[in-house]
mmCIF file of C-alpha atoms in Angstrom:
data_model
loop_
_atom_site.group_PDB
_atom_site.id
_atom_site.type_symbol
_atom_site.label_atom_id
_atom_site.label_comp_id
_atom_site.label_asym_id
_atom_site.label_seq_id
_atom_site.Cartn_x
_atom_site.Cartn_y
_atom_site.Cartn_z
ATOM 1 C CA MET S 291 85.326 94.229 95.469
ATOM 2 C CA ILE S 292 81.617 93.434 95.480
ATOM 3 C CA SER S 293 80.711 89.910 94.392
ATOM 4 C CA LEU S 294 77.260 88.355 94.447
ATOM 5 C CA ALA S 295 78.394 84.876 93.429
ATOM 6 C CA LYS S 296 76.110 82.514 95.327
ATOM 7 C CA ASN S 297 78.767 79.818 95.832
ATOM 8 C CA GLN S 298 80.790 82.047 98.152
ATOM 9 C CA PRO S 299 80.169 81.817 101.933
ATOM 10 C CA LYS S 300 76.676 82.967 102.872
ATOM 11 C CA TYR S 301 77.956 85.641 105.230
ATOM 12 C CA LEU S 302 79.975 87.259 102.424
ATOM 13 C CA TYR S 303 77.077 86.982 99.998
ATOM 14 C CA LYS S 304 74.746 88.660 102.502
ATOM 15 C CA LEU S 305 77.293 91.402 103.215
ATOM 16 C CA ASN S 306 77.782 92.192 99.531
ATOM 17 C CA LEU S 307 74.042 92.093 98.904
ATOM 18 C CA ALA S 308 73.448 94.470 101.810
ATOM 19 C CA LEU S 309 76.137 96.813 100.457
ATOM 20 C CA VAL S 310 74.527 96.867 97.007
ATOM 21 C CA LEU S 311 71.111 97.578 98.544
ATOM 22 C CA PHE S 312 72.643 100.338 100.667
ATOM 23 C CA PHE S 313 74.018 102.074 97.565
ATOM 24 C CA ILE S 314 70.706 101.700 95.730
ATOM 25 C CA LEU S 315 68.645 103.049 98.632
ATOM 26 C CA TRP S 316 71.007 105.962 99.199
ATOM 27 C CA PHE S 317 70.800 107.034 95.566
ATOM 28 C CA LEU S 318 67.039 106.482 95.408
ATOM 29 C CA LEU S 319 66.271 108.302 98.668
ATOM 30 C CA GLY S 320 69.231 110.481 99.547
ATOM 31 C CA VAL S 321 69.950 112.095 96.202
ATOM 32 C CA PRO S 322 66.295 113.020 95.458
ATOM 33 C CA LEU S 323 65.971 114.375 99.005
ATOM 34 C CA MET S 324 68.955 116.693 98.567
ATOM 35 C CA VAL S 325 67.745 117.844 95.147
ATOM 36 C CA THR S 326 64.221 118.517 96.434
ATOM 37 C CA VAL S 327 65.411 120.447 99.489
ATOM 38 C CA GLY S 328 67.854 122.396 97.332
ATOM 39 C CA CYS S 329 65.097 123.378 94.916
ATOM 40 C CA ILE S 330 62.824 124.496 97.745
ATOM 41 C CA TYR S 331 65.284 126.319 100.013
ATOM 42 C CA ASP S 332 68.063 127.129 97.524
ATOM 43 C CA GLU S 333 71.296 128.167 99.300
ATOM 44 C CA ASN S 334 69.767 128.068 102.733
ATOM 45 C CA VAL S 335 71.171 126.631 105.928
ATOM 46 C CA ILE S 336 68.486 123.940 105.792
ATOM 47 C CA THR S 337 69.821 122.780 102.431
ATOM 48 C CA TYR S 338 73.339 122.431 103.810
ATOM 49 C CA ILE S 339 72.126 120.616 106.918
ATOM 50 C CA VAL S 340 70.181 118.092 104.827
ATOM 51 C CA MET S 341 73.156 117.585 102.484
ATOM 52 C CA GLY S 342 75.506 117.163 105.430
ATOM 53 C CA CYS S 343 73.260 114.631 107.144
ATOM 54 C CA THR S 344 72.696 112.697 103.922
ATOM 55 C CA PHE S 345 76.402 112.412 103.154
ATOM 56 C CA ALA S 346 77.111 111.615 106.816
ATOM 57 C CA VAL S 347 74.739 108.652 106.573
ATOM 58 C CA PHE S 348 76.541 107.543 103.413
ATOM 59 C CA PHE S 349 80.048 107.655 104.880
ATOM 60 C CA ILE S 350 79.022 106.209 108.238
ATOM 61 C CA GLY S 351 77.355 103.339 106.376
ATOM 62 C CA LEU S 352 80.510 102.732 104.332
ATOM 63 C CA ALA S 353 82.615 102.725 107.505
ATOM 64 C CA ILE S 354 80.332 100.132 109.081
ATOM 65 C CA PHE S 355 80.459 97.914 105.992
ATOM 66 C CA PHE S 356 84.250 98.295 105.867
ATOM 67 C CA ALA S 357 84.650 97.245 109.509
ATOM 68 C CA VAL S 358 82.306 94.279 109.106
ATOM 69 C CA GLY S 359 84.081 93.322 105.872
ATOM 70 C CA ILE S 360 87.469 93.198 107.630
ATOM 71 C CA LYS S 361 86.042 90.963 110.341
ATOM 72 C CA LEU S 362 84.369 88.595 107.879
ATOM 73 C CA ASN S 363 87.466 88.464 105.687
ATOM 74 C CA ALA S 364 89.509 87.366 108.711
ATOM 75 C CA ARG S 365 86.885 84.692 109.379
ATOM 76 C CA LEU S 366 87.100 83.497 105.770
ATOM 77 C CA ILE S 367 90.899 83.269 105.903
ATOM 78 C CA SER S 368 90.760 81.246 109.118
ATOM 79 C CA GLU S 369 88.149 78.900 107.642
ATOM 80 C CA ARG S 370 90.088 78.318 104.421
ATOM 81 C CA ALA S 371 93.327 77.737 106.351
ATOM 82 C CA ALA S 372 91.571 75.188 108.580
ATOM 83 C CA GLU S 373 90.181 73.455 105.487
ATOM 84 C CA LEU S 374 93.682 73.200 104.011
ATOM 85 C CA GLU S 375 95.084 71.827 107.264
ATOM 86 C CA LYS S 376 92.423 69.119 107.241
ATOM 87 C CA LYS S 377 92.634 68.383 103.510
ATOM 88 C CA PHE S 378 96.430 68.071 103.542
ATOM 89 C CA ALA S 379 96.859 66.094 106.744
ATOM 90 C CA GLU S 380 99.882 63.833 107.156
ATOM 91 C CA MET S 381 99.957 60.541 105.282
ATOM 92 C CA PRO S 382 102.594 57.784 105.241
ATOM 93 C CA PHE S 383 105.014 58.191 102.333
ATOM 94 C CA ASP S 384 104.480 54.668 100.993
ATOM 95 C CA GLU S 385 100.701 55.132 101.000
ATOM 96 C CA ALA S 386 101.031 58.434 99.135
ATOM 97 C CA ALA S 387 103.337 56.826 96.557
ATOM 98 C CA ASP S 388 100.927 53.948 95.996
ATOM 99 C CA ILE S 389 98.054 56.381 95.384
ATOM 100 C CA LEU S 390 100.060 58.412 92.861
ATOM 101 C CA LYS S 391 101.092 55.245 91.041
ATOM 102 C CA ALA S 392 97.506 54.015 90.954
ATOM 103 C CA ASN S 393 96.413 57.375 89.534
ATOM 104 C CA GLY S 394 99.042 57.211 86.789
ATOM 105 C CA ILE S 395 101.022 60.218 87.991
ATOM 106 C CA ILE S 396 104.341 58.559 88.878
ATOM 107 C CA ALA S 397 106.273 55.369 88.247
ATOM 108 C CA ASP S 398 109.045 54.120 90.541
ATOM 109 C CA CYS S 399 111.539 56.874 89.739
ATOM 110 C CA ALA S 400 109.776 59.090 87.218
ATOM 111 C CA PHE S 401 106.712 61.102 86.373
ATOM 112 C CA ILE S 402 104.323 59.610 83.832
ATOM 113 C CA ILE S 403 103.906 62.057 80.952
ATOM 114 C CA ASP S 404 101.147 62.057 78.369
ATOM 115 C CA ASP S 405 102.816 63.858 75.458
ATOM 116 C CA GLY S 406 100.135 62.950 72.951
ATOM 117 C CA GLY S 407 102.479 60.762 70.970
ATOM 118 C CA ILE S 408 101.396 57.725 68.991
ATOM 119 C CA PHE S 409 103.215 55.434 71.398
ATOM 120 C CA GLY S 410 101.195 56.548 74.407
ATOM 121 C CA LYS S 411 102.578 57.875 77.647
ATOM 122 C CA ASN S 412 106.261 58.364 78.416
ATOM 123 C CA THR S 413 108.148 58.903 81.647
ATOM 124 C CA LEU S 414 110.314 61.785 82.851
ATOM 125 C CA PRO S 415 112.923 60.847 85.499
ATOM 126 C CA PHE S 416 112.636 62.758 88.728
ATOM 127 C CA GLU S 417 116.171 64.116 88.419
ATOM 128 C CA ALA S 418 115.340 65.610 84.992
ATOM 129 C CA ALA S 419 112.102 67.214 86.106
ATOM 130 C CA GLN S 420 111.481 70.679 87.457
ATOM 131 C CA LEU S 421 108.244 71.360 89.289
ATOM 132 C CA GLU S 422 106.250 74.548 89.690
ATOM 133 C CA PHE S 423 103.759 74.979 92.509
ATOM 134 C CA THR S 424 100.680 76.708 91.103
ATOM 135 C CA PHE S 425 97.755 78.218 92.946
ATOM 136 C CA TYR S 426 94.840 80.511 92.274
ATOM 137 C CA SER S 427 91.509 81.467 93.797
ATOM 138 C CA VAL S 428 88.051 81.616 92.254
ATOM 139 C CA GLU S 429 85.239 83.113 94.326
ATOM 140 C CA THR S 430 87.030 82.397 97.644
ATOM 141 C CA GLN S 431 87.863 78.798 96.657
ATOM 142 C CA ILE S 432 91.573 77.886 96.450
ATOM 143 C CA PHE S 433 92.953 75.545 93.790
ATOM 144 C CA LEU S 434 96.430 74.011 93.935
ATOM 145 C CA GLY S 435 98.446 72.183 91.330
ATOM 146 C CA ILE S 436 101.880 71.128 90.135
ATOM 147 C CA LEU S 437 103.274 71.828 86.663
ATOM 148 C CA ILE S 438 106.071 69.600 85.352
ATOM 149 C CA TYR S 439 108.902 70.885 83.138
ATOM 150 C CA ASP S 440 111.630 68.833 81.479
ATOM 151 C CA SER S 441 115.342 69.669 81.538
ATOM 152 C CA ASP S 442 114.855 72.049 78.585
ATOM 153 C CA GLY S 443 112.199 73.994 80.448
ATOM 154 C CA GLU S 444 109.373 72.693 78.274
ATOM 155 C CA ASN S 445 105.997 72.090 79.917
ATOM 156 C CA ALA S 446 105.535 68.337 80.253
ATOM 157 C CA GLY S 447 102.144 68.298 81.959
ATOM 158 C CA GLY S 448 100.905 68.604 85.491
ATOM 159 C CA PHE S 449 98.511 67.342 88.117
ATOM 160 C CA GLU S 450 96.272 68.564 90.911
ATOM 161 C CA LEU S 451 97.938 68.838 94.305
ATOM 162 C CA ASP S 452 95.941 66.575 96.607
ATOM 163 C CA ARG S 453 96.788 64.980 99.947
ATOM 164 C CA ALA S 454 98.775 62.139 98.411
ATOM 165 C CA ALA S 455 100.790 64.393 96.078
ATOM 166 C CA TYR S 456 101.411 66.862 98.902
ATOM 167 C CA ASN S 457 102.806 64.257 101.287
ATOM 168 C CA TYR S 458 104.836 62.609 98.544
ATOM 169 C CA LEU S 459 106.506 65.873 97.492
ATOM 170 C CA LEU S 460 107.018 66.891 101.098
ATOM 171 C CA ASN S 461 108.998 63.726 101.814
ATOM 172 C CA LYS S 462 110.613 63.148 98.408
ATOM 173 C CA ARG S 463 111.993 66.700 98.293
ATOM 174 C CA LEU S 464 111.978 67.040 94.524
ATOM 175 C CA LYS S 465 113.107 70.304 92.960
ATOM 176 C CA ILE S 466 110.398 72.955 93.020
ATOM 177 C CA ILE S 467 111.158 76.124 91.061
ATOM 178 C CA ASN S 468 109.153 78.450 93.302
ATOM 179 C CA ALA S 469 109.905 76.603 96.533
ATOM 180 C CA GLU S 470 109.303 79.724 98.632
ATOM 181 C CA TYR S 471 105.567 79.552 97.903
ATOM 182 C CA PHE S 472 105.402 75.824 98.576
ATOM 183 C CA ASP S 473 107.284 76.326 101.863
ATOM 184 C CA LEU S 474 104.828 79.048 102.863
ATOM 185 C CA PHE S 475 101.949 76.673 102.121
ATOM 186 C CA VAL S 476 103.576 73.932 104.203
ATOM 187 C CA ASN S 477 104.586 76.056 107.177
ATOM 188 C CA ASP S 478 101.930 78.775 107.473
ATOM 189 C CA LYS S 479 98.658 78.040 105.720
ATOM 190 C CA LYS S 480 96.949 81.112 107.127
ATOM 191 C CA SER S 481 99.551 83.443 105.619
ATOM 192 C CA PHE S 482 99.420 81.409 102.421
ATOM 193 C CA VAL S 483 95.645 81.882 102.157
ATOM 194 C CA LYS S 484 96.065 85.629 102.637
ATOM 195 C CA PHE S 485 98.665 85.694 99.860
ATOM 196 C CA VAL S 486 96.510 83.680 97.455
ATOM 197 C CA PHE S 487 93.459 85.863 98.017
ATOM 198 C CA ARG S 488 95.532 88.969 97.353
ATOM 199 C CA TRP S 489 97.775 87.869 94.482
ATOM 200 C CA GLY S 490 97.044 84.291 93.433
ATOM 201 C CA HIS S 491 94.424 85.087 90.806
ATOM 202 C CA ARG S 492 96.832 87.516 89.111
ATOM 203 C CA LEU S 493 100.031 85.507 89.271
ATOM 204 C CA PHE S 494 98.968 81.953 88.662
ATOM 205 C CA GLN S 495 95.411 81.698 87.332
ATOM 206 C CA SER S 496 96.682 80.950 83.832
ATOM 207 C CA ALA S 497 98.475 77.876 85.202
ATOM 208 C CA GLN S 498 95.194 75.990 85.493
ATOM 209 C CA THR S 499 95.258 75.402 81.721
ATOM 210 C CA GLY S 500 98.375 73.287 82.156
ATOM 211 C CA LEU S 501 96.878 70.872 84.659
ATOM 212 C CA ASN S 502 95.566 67.470 83.729
#
């Protein structure tokens, strides 16, 4: 899919721009050329040669762009996976817990929930909470989060998955509904990035509205 969003990597922006220009030039030069030759020579061998060469240029160009696109997509996946490895590096459990407490996400044995009530924020004990790992991509950028559900399955809020939250959940081993996706993220970030780029925007993009 062609995207000319300028906040994507420059190499992808340049590739997509070149592809758009290729289409424009082919239609501006190739199509008029075939029409002109056809009008002059009608159903002559010259007409068919020109048409064949013009379409050959088109399909050869597409093949080149396709091959370059595969190579650059692999580069993008490797870069995003490396960024995730760096962003979610190991952190001591106690340090992660202190950060989450300071940010108002957890108390000693519970999540801090802002339910909009007149008495302010409440808490939801860890054992009564169910977590959902959410992820989606926007213009090659990956966003991760955690949604919190109570024992009745009602959405009780959520928070962005950062380094502290990641290390805390990894060591605390709280219940995650879709643990298979979280495990993939933990164990194979490259495969996880591939999955997000292919399906994440369809499956989980709506989850961003539930994050704090």
